[in-house]
């Protein structure tokens, strides 16, 4: 019996020694879903009872929903460049403007993941708008373009992937009346108080809602593909928008409806589940988060901060404030510098939004007319809402709305975001808020100095001289958006 026991133990020991100490942990996949012009709080996960977004609801139960996520800049190209690099737009040279340049010297999370064995791809709208071919790129900086299902089928089962799925929804133009046809009752939706409550605007918002619902439906298709291929469990899913809604007082502005975006992160294998976080997040934090979860070390400076400690541990705070910026959106002003933008900088805390309009002599929405172009107030996307407001700009009931969305602004703006969530009542000249304004002013100035913002100390005119790299795009969208 003793000999048998010793023999058995010897065999078991040999078998144990012949196996690896632990199975290698597979690198996680990353599915990044980026909507175009999607403002917070337009989703059922944020309490909107009119919007039907069941797939977001499903993912919210297995992930973290952020209530204070902000884009770095409320304009497509700089926002997407900032996401790719983890840098503030003003640190990207010509990448700070719409249809600007993302220099090939900039290191993106896509570059690093690919070098570390990831398959990288994108579909629909990636880094855009702009001409990446003119900048030395062979492919879009977001990855190799391929439809998601075909992409998944083309890679080996053991190869990790990072895929950027960039829907064009809910960007304009809309199929007018589509919202009503899909069952959205425009009489029941809430009109933000910076827009006139009229049928044209309600119908426009219903069409916007319909595009958000379509995003949710397509997310369901992406989830099904992951499930069918057995990939869902090992895939980190991140869903957000590049900037706010394409309406006056929103997109291309530093007000909350221009910069505050939905953000949902689901990876139940590793992250917290069914959690709502109120901490501040800037979308520049996504690049270091993707690299962190993939265990790729970063050897260069990023402005973003990884969210992984917040998502995995008992940590509940990430940022106490976010800093926001905006330069040239569209070519809709003309002066001795060429086609300058409307530079703005801001700090957003849990209590206040403080904005500096650095060239207040310019019109924030663009000039009423630009010789040789079809644009009218070109920084506001065209559509029924803009058309109505322009047509009725002199009506007594519409004047105040038109002023908020189109007319010149003072050098400073200050909003109590708890009492005034739509940023309507400027407190910058209120004696009661002098100390608050001075505190925020000092913090914003310190950030501009520490991050080497070209606009610090009154500079930055070189930004207005940067070229536009896709004039055909400008012409195309000027006709569609600005001449309706």
Coordinates of C-alpha atoms in Angstrom, one line a residue, residues 44-402:
X44 CA -33.0 56.4 -21.2
X45 CA -30.0 55.6 -19.0
X46 CA -30.2 59.3 -18.0
X47 CA -33.9 59.2 -17.2
X48 CA -35.3 60.4 -20.6
X49 CA -38.6 58.5 -20.7
X50 CA -39.3 59.4 -24.3
X51 CA -36.2 57.8 -25.8
X52 CA -36.2 54.0 -26.3
X53 CA -32.6 52.8 -25.8
X54 CA -32.9 49.3 -24.4
X55 CA -29.4 48.1 -25.4
X56 CA -27.9 51.0 -23.5
X57 CA -30.1 50.0 -20.5
X58 CA -28.8 46.5 -20.8
X59 CA -25.2 47.6 -20.8
X60 CA -25.7 50.0 -17.9
X61 CA -26.6 47.0 -15.7
X62 CA -23.2 45.5 -16.5
X63 CA -21.1 48.7 -16.4
X64 CA -20.5 52.2 -15.3
X65 CA -22.6 55.2 -16.4
X66 CA -20.9 58.6 -16.2
X67 CA -23.0 61.7 -15.6
X68 CA -20.2 64.2 -16.0
X69 CA -18.3 63.3 -19.1
X70 CA -17.1 66.1 -21.4
X71 CA -15.4 66.3 -24.8
X72 CA -12.2 68.3 -25.0
X73 CA -13.6 70.5 -27.8
X74 CA -17.2 70.7 -29.2
X75 CA -16.1 70.2 -32.8
X76 CA -15.5 66.9 -34.7
X77 CA -11.9 67.0 -35.8
X78 CA -10.3 68.4 -32.6
X79 CA -12.5 66.2 -30.4
X80 CA -11.6 63.0 -32.3
X81 CA -7.9 64.0 -32.4
X82 CA -7.9 64.5 -28.7
X83 CA -9.5 61.1 -28.1
X84 CA -6.9 59.4 -30.3
X85 CA -3.9 61.0 -28.7
X86 CA -5.1 61.7 -25.1
X87 CA -4.0 65.3 -25.5
X88 CA -5.7 68.6 -25.2
X89 CA -6.5 70.0 -28.7
X90 CA -4.3 73.1 -28.2
X91 CA -1.3 70.7 -27.8
X92 CA -1.9 69.2 -31.3
X93 CA -0.8 72.2 -33.4
X94 CA -3.0 72.5 -36.4
X95 CA -5.2 69.7 -35.0
X96 CA -7.0 72.3 -32.8
X97 CA -9.3 73.3 -35.7
X98 CA -12.1 71.6 -37.5
X99 CA -10.8 70.0 -40.8
X100 CA -7.3 70.6 -39.3
X101 CA -4.3 68.3 -39.3
X102 CA -3.3 65.4 -37.1
X103 CA 0.4 65.3 -37.5
X104 CA 1.9 61.8 -38.2
X105 CA 4.4 62.6 -35.4
X106 CA 1.6 62.4 -32.8
X107 CA 1.3 59.0 -31.1
X108 CA -2.2 57.6 -31.0
X109 CA -3.5 54.7 -28.9
X110 CA -4.3 53.0 -32.2
X111 CA -0.5 53.1 -33.1
X112 CA 0.5 51.7 -29.8
X113 CA -2.1 48.9 -29.6
X114 CA -1.2 47.8 -33.1
X115 CA 2.5 47.6 -32.2
X116 CA 1.6 45.4 -29.3
X117 CA -0.2 42.8 -31.3
X118 CA -3.8 44.2 -31.6
X119 CA -5.8 44.1 -34.7
X120 CA -7.1 47.7 -35.2
X121 CA -10.0 48.8 -37.3
X122 CA -12.8 51.3 -37.8
X123 CA -16.1 51.7 -39.7
X124 CA -18.1 54.7 -40.8
X125 CA -16.8 57.9 -39.3
X126 CA -13.3 57.7 -37.8
X127 CA -10.9 60.6 -37.5
X128 CA -12.7 63.2 -39.4
X129 CA -13.3 65.6 -41.1
X130 CA -10.0 66.1 -42.9
X131 CA -7.7 64.7 -45.6
X132 CA -5.5 62.2 -43.8
X133 CA -3.8 61.3 -47.1
X134 CA -2.4 64.8 -47.3
X135 CA -0.8 64.4 -43.9
X136 CA 1.2 61.3 -44.7
X137 CA -1.2 58.6 -43.4
X138 CA -1.8 55.5 -45.5
X139 CA -5.1 54.8 -43.6
X140 CA -7.4 56.8 -41.4
X141 CA -5.7 57.3 -38.0
X142 CA -8.6 55.4 -36.4
X143 CA -7.4 52.1 -38.0
X144 CA -8.0 49.9 -41.0
X145 CA -11.5 50.6 -42.5
X146 CA -13.7 47.5 -42.5
X147 CA -17.3 46.7 -41.6
X148 CA -17.4 45.3 -38.0
X149 CA -18.7 41.9 -38.7
X150 CA -16.2 41.3 -41.5
X151 CA -13.4 42.7 -39.3
X152 CA -14.2 40.2 -36.6
X153 CA -14.4 37.3 -39.1
X154 CA -11.0 38.3 -40.6
X155 CA -8.9 38.1 -37.4
X156 CA -7.8 35.0 -35.6
X157 CA -9.7 33.8 -32.5
X158 CA -6.7 34.5 -30.2
X159 CA -5.8 37.9 -31.6
X160 CA -7.1 40.9 -29.5
X161 CA -8.7 43.7 -31.3
X162 CA -9.5 47.4 -30.8
X163 CA -12.4 48.6 -33.1
X164 CA -13.7 52.2 -33.5
X165 CA -17.3 52.1 -34.6
X166 CA -18.2 55.6 -35.5
X167 CA -21.8 56.1 -36.4
X168 CA -22.8 59.2 -38.3
X169 CA -25.9 59.6 -36.1
X170 CA -27.3 61.9 -34.8
X171 CA -25.4 64.3 -37.1
X172 CA -27.4 66.3 -39.5
X173 CA -29.0 66.4 -42.0
X174 CA -32.2 64.5 -40.9
X175 CA -35.0 63.0 -42.8
X176 CA -37.6 65.5 -41.8
X177 CA -40.6 63.9 -40.1
X178 CA -38.6 60.7 -39.4
X179 CA -39.1 61.0 -35.7
X180 CA -42.8 61.2 -35.9
X181 CA -42.9 58.2 -38.3
X182 CA -41.0 56.1 -35.8
X183 CA -43.4 56.8 -33.1
X184 CA -41.8 59.7 -31.2
X185 CA -44.5 62.1 -30.0
X186 CA -43.0 65.5 -30.4
X187 CA -45.7 67.1 -28.2
X188 CA -44.4 65.1 -25.2
X189 CA -40.6 65.9 -25.4
X190 CA -39.0 68.6 -23.4
X191 CA -37.7 71.5 -25.4
X192 CA -34.4 72.9 -23.9
X193 CA -35.2 76.5 -22.8
X194 CA -32.5 78.0 -25.0
X195 CA -34.7 77.0 -28.0
X196 CA -38.1 78.3 -28.9
X197 CA -41.0 76.0 -28.1
X198 CA -42.6 75.8 -31.5
X199 CA -43.7 72.9 -33.7
X200 CA -40.7 73.3 -36.1
X201 CA -38.3 72.9 -33.2
X202 CA -40.2 70.0 -31.6
X203 CA -40.3 68.2 -34.9
X204 CA -36.5 68.8 -35.3
X205 CA -35.9 67.4 -31.9
X206 CA -38.0 64.3 -32.6
X207 CA -35.9 63.6 -35.7
X208 CA -32.8 64.0 -33.5
X209 CA -34.3 61.5 -31.0
X210 CA -35.0 59.0 -33.8
X211 CA -31.3 59.0 -34.8
X212 CA -30.3 58.3 -31.2
X213 CA -32.7 55.3 -31.1
X214 CA -31.2 54.1 -34.3
X215 CA -27.8 54.1 -32.6
X216 CA -29.1 51.9 -29.9
X217 CA -30.6 49.5 -32.4
X218 CA -27.2 49.2 -34.2
X219 CA -25.4 48.7 -30.8
X220 CA -27.7 45.7 -30.4
X221 CA -26.4 44.3 -33.7
X222 CA -22.8 44.8 -32.5
X223 CA -23.5 43.0 -29.2
X224 CA -25.1 40.1 -31.1
X225 CA -22.0 39.6 -33.2
X226 CA -19.8 39.6 -30.1
X227 CA -22.1 37.1 -28.4
X228 CA -22.4 34.9 -31.4
X229 CA -18.6 34.7 -31.7
X230 CA -18.1 34.2 -28.0
X231 CA -16.2 37.5 -27.6
X232 CA -18.6 39.5 -25.4
X233 CA -17.1 38.4 -22.1
X234 CA -13.6 39.5 -23.0
X235 CA -14.6 42.8 -24.6
X236 CA -14.5 46.2 -23.0
X237 CA -17.3 48.4 -24.5
X238 CA -17.1 52.2 -24.4
X239 CA -20.0 54.3 -25.7
X240 CA -19.9 58.1 -26.0
X241 CA -20.4 61.1 -28.3
X242 CA -17.7 63.4 -29.9
X243 CA -19.6 66.6 -28.9
X244 CA -23.0 68.0 -28.3
X245 CA -26.2 68.3 -30.3
X246 CA -26.3 70.3 -33.6
X247 CA -28.6 73.1 -32.4
X248 CA -27.9 76.7 -31.4
X249 CA -26.4 77.2 -28.0
X250 CA -25.0 73.6 -28.1
X251 CA -22.5 72.2 -30.6
X252 CA -19.5 74.4 -31.2
X253 CA -20.1 76.1 -27.9
X254 CA -18.7 75.5 -24.4
X255 CA -22.1 75.4 -22.8
X256 CA -23.0 72.1 -21.3
X257 CA -25.2 71.1 -24.3
X258 CA -22.1 71.5 -26.5
X259 CA -19.6 69.7 -24.4
X260 CA -21.3 67.3 -22.0
X261 CA -21.8 63.9 -23.5
X262 CA -23.1 60.4 -22.5
X263 CA -20.4 57.9 -21.4
X264 CA -21.0 54.2 -20.6
X265 CA -18.2 51.7 -20.0
X266 CA -19.0 48.0 -19.7
X267 CA -16.6 45.2 -19.0
X268 CA -18.2 43.1 -16.2
X269 CA -15.3 40.6 -16.3
X270 CA -13.0 43.3 -14.8
X271 CA -15.0 46.5 -14.0
X272 CA -17.7 47.5 -11.6
X273 CA -21.3 46.8 -12.6
X274 CA -24.6 48.7 -12.4
X275 CA -22.8 51.8 -11.1
X276 CA -23.5 55.5 -11.7
X277 CA -20.5 57.8 -11.3
X278 CA -20.7 61.6 -10.9
X279 CA -17.0 62.2 -11.1
X280 CA -15.7 64.4 -14.0
X281 CA -14.2 62.7 -17.1
X282 CA -12.6 64.3 -20.1
X283 CA -12.7 62.2 -23.3
X284 CA -8.9 62.6 -23.5
X285 CA -8.9 60.0 -20.6
X286 CA -10.0 57.3 -23.0
X287 CA -6.7 56.8 -24.8
X288 CA -4.7 56.1 -21.6
X289 CA -7.6 53.9 -20.4
X290 CA -7.4 51.7 -23.5
X291 CA -3.7 51.4 -23.1
X292 CA -3.9 50.7 -19.4
X293 CA -6.4 47.9 -19.8
X294 CA -4.3 46.4 -22.6
X295 CA -1.2 46.7 -20.4
X296 CA 0.7 48.9 -22.9
X297 CA 3.0 51.3 -21.2
X298 CA 3.1 54.9 -22.3
X299 CA 6.5 56.4 -22.7
X300 CA 5.3 59.9 -23.8
X301 CA 3.3 62.6 -22.2
X302 CA -0.5 62.4 -22.3
X303 CA -2.9 65.0 -20.8
X304 CA -5.4 62.3 -20.2
X305 CA -5.7 60.1 -17.1
X306 CA -6.6 56.4 -17.1
X307 CA -10.0 55.5 -15.8
X308 CA -9.0 51.9 -14.9
X309 CA -8.4 52.7 -11.2
X310 CA -11.8 54.2 -11.0
X311 CA -13.4 51.3 -12.8
X312 CA -11.8 48.5 -10.9
X313 CA -11.2 49.7 -7.3
X314 CA -13.1 51.5 -4.6
X315 CA -11.9 54.8 -5.9
X316 CA -14.9 57.1 -6.7
X317 CA -13.2 60.4 -7.7
X318 CA -11.3 61.0 -10.9
X319 CA -11.2 64.7 -11.8
X320 CA -12.6 67.6 -9.8
X321 CA -13.1 69.7 -12.9
X322 CA -12.7 69.7 -16.6
X323 CA -11.1 72.2 -18.9
X324 CA -12.7 72.9 -22.3
X325 CA -11.6 74.7 -25.5
X326 CA -12.8 75.8 -28.9
X327 CA -11.1 77.3 -31.9
X328 CA -12.2 77.5 -35.5
X329 CA -15.2 75.4 -36.3
X330 CA -16.2 76.4 -39.8
X331 CA -14.8 79.0 -42.2
X332 CA -17.5 81.5 -41.4
X333 CA -15.6 84.7 -40.5
X334 CA -13.3 86.8 -42.6
X335 CA -10.7 89.4 -41.5
X336 CA -7.0 90.2 -41.9
X337 CA -6.0 86.8 -40.5
X338 CA -8.0 84.9 -43.1
X339 CA -10.8 82.8 -41.7
X340 CA -10.4 83.0 -38.0
X341 CA -12.3 81.1 -35.4
X342 CA -14.0 82.0 -32.2
X343 CA -11.5 81.1 -29.5
X344 CA -12.9 80.1 -26.1
X345 CA -11.6 78.5 -22.9
X346 CA -13.6 77.2 -20.0
X347 CA -13.5 75.4 -16.6
X348 CA -16.4 73.3 -15.5
X349 CA -16.8 72.3 -11.8
X350 CA -19.6 70.6 -10.0
X351 CA -21.1 74.1 -9.2
X352 CA -20.0 76.5 -12.0
X353 CA -19.2 76.9 -15.6
X354 CA -16.8 79.8 -16.3
X355 CA -16.1 80.7 -19.9
X356 CA -13.6 83.2 -21.5
X357 CA -14.5 84.4 -24.9
X358 CA -11.0 85.4 -26.0
X359 CA -12.0 87.4 -29.1
X360 CA -15.4 88.8 -28.1
X361 CA -15.5 91.3 -31.0
X362 CA -16.1 88.3 -33.3
X363 CA -19.5 86.6 -33.7
X364 CA -19.6 83.2 -32.0
X365 CA -22.0 81.7 -34.6
X366 CA -20.1 83.1 -37.5
X367 CA -20.8 86.2 -39.6
X368 CA -24.3 86.7 -41.0
X369 CA -22.8 86.5 -44.5
X370 CA -19.4 85.7 -46.0
X371 CA -18.7 86.9 -49.5
X372 CA -18.1 84.0 -51.9
X373 CA -19.6 81.4 -49.6
X374 CA -23.1 80.2 -49.0
X375 CA -22.8 80.4 -45.2
X376 CA -25.0 82.4 -42.8
X377 CA -23.9 82.0 -39.2
X378 CA -22.0 79.0 -40.4
X379 CA -21.0 77.6 -37.0
X380 CA -24.7 76.6 -36.4
X381 CA -25.7 73.6 -38.3
X382 CA -28.6 74.2 -40.7
X383 CA -32.0 72.6 -40.3
X384 CA -35.6 73.5 -39.3
X385 CA -34.6 75.0 -35.9
X386 CA -31.9 77.3 -37.4
X387 CA -34.2 78.3 -40.3
X388 CA -37.1 79.1 -38.0
X389 CA -34.9 81.2 -35.6
X390 CA -33.4 83.2 -38.5
X391 CA -36.7 83.8 -40.2
X392 CA -38.3 85.0 -36.9
X393 CA -35.2 86.7 -35.4
X394 CA -37.1 90.0 -35.0
X395 CA -40.2 88.5 -33.5
X396 CA -40.6 89.6 -29.9
X397 CA -41.0 86.1 -28.7
X398 CA -37.9 84.9 -30.5
X399 CA -35.4 87.7 -30.1
X400 CA -34.0 86.4 -26.8
X401 CA -33.5 82.9 -28.3
X402 CA -31.8 84.3 -31.4

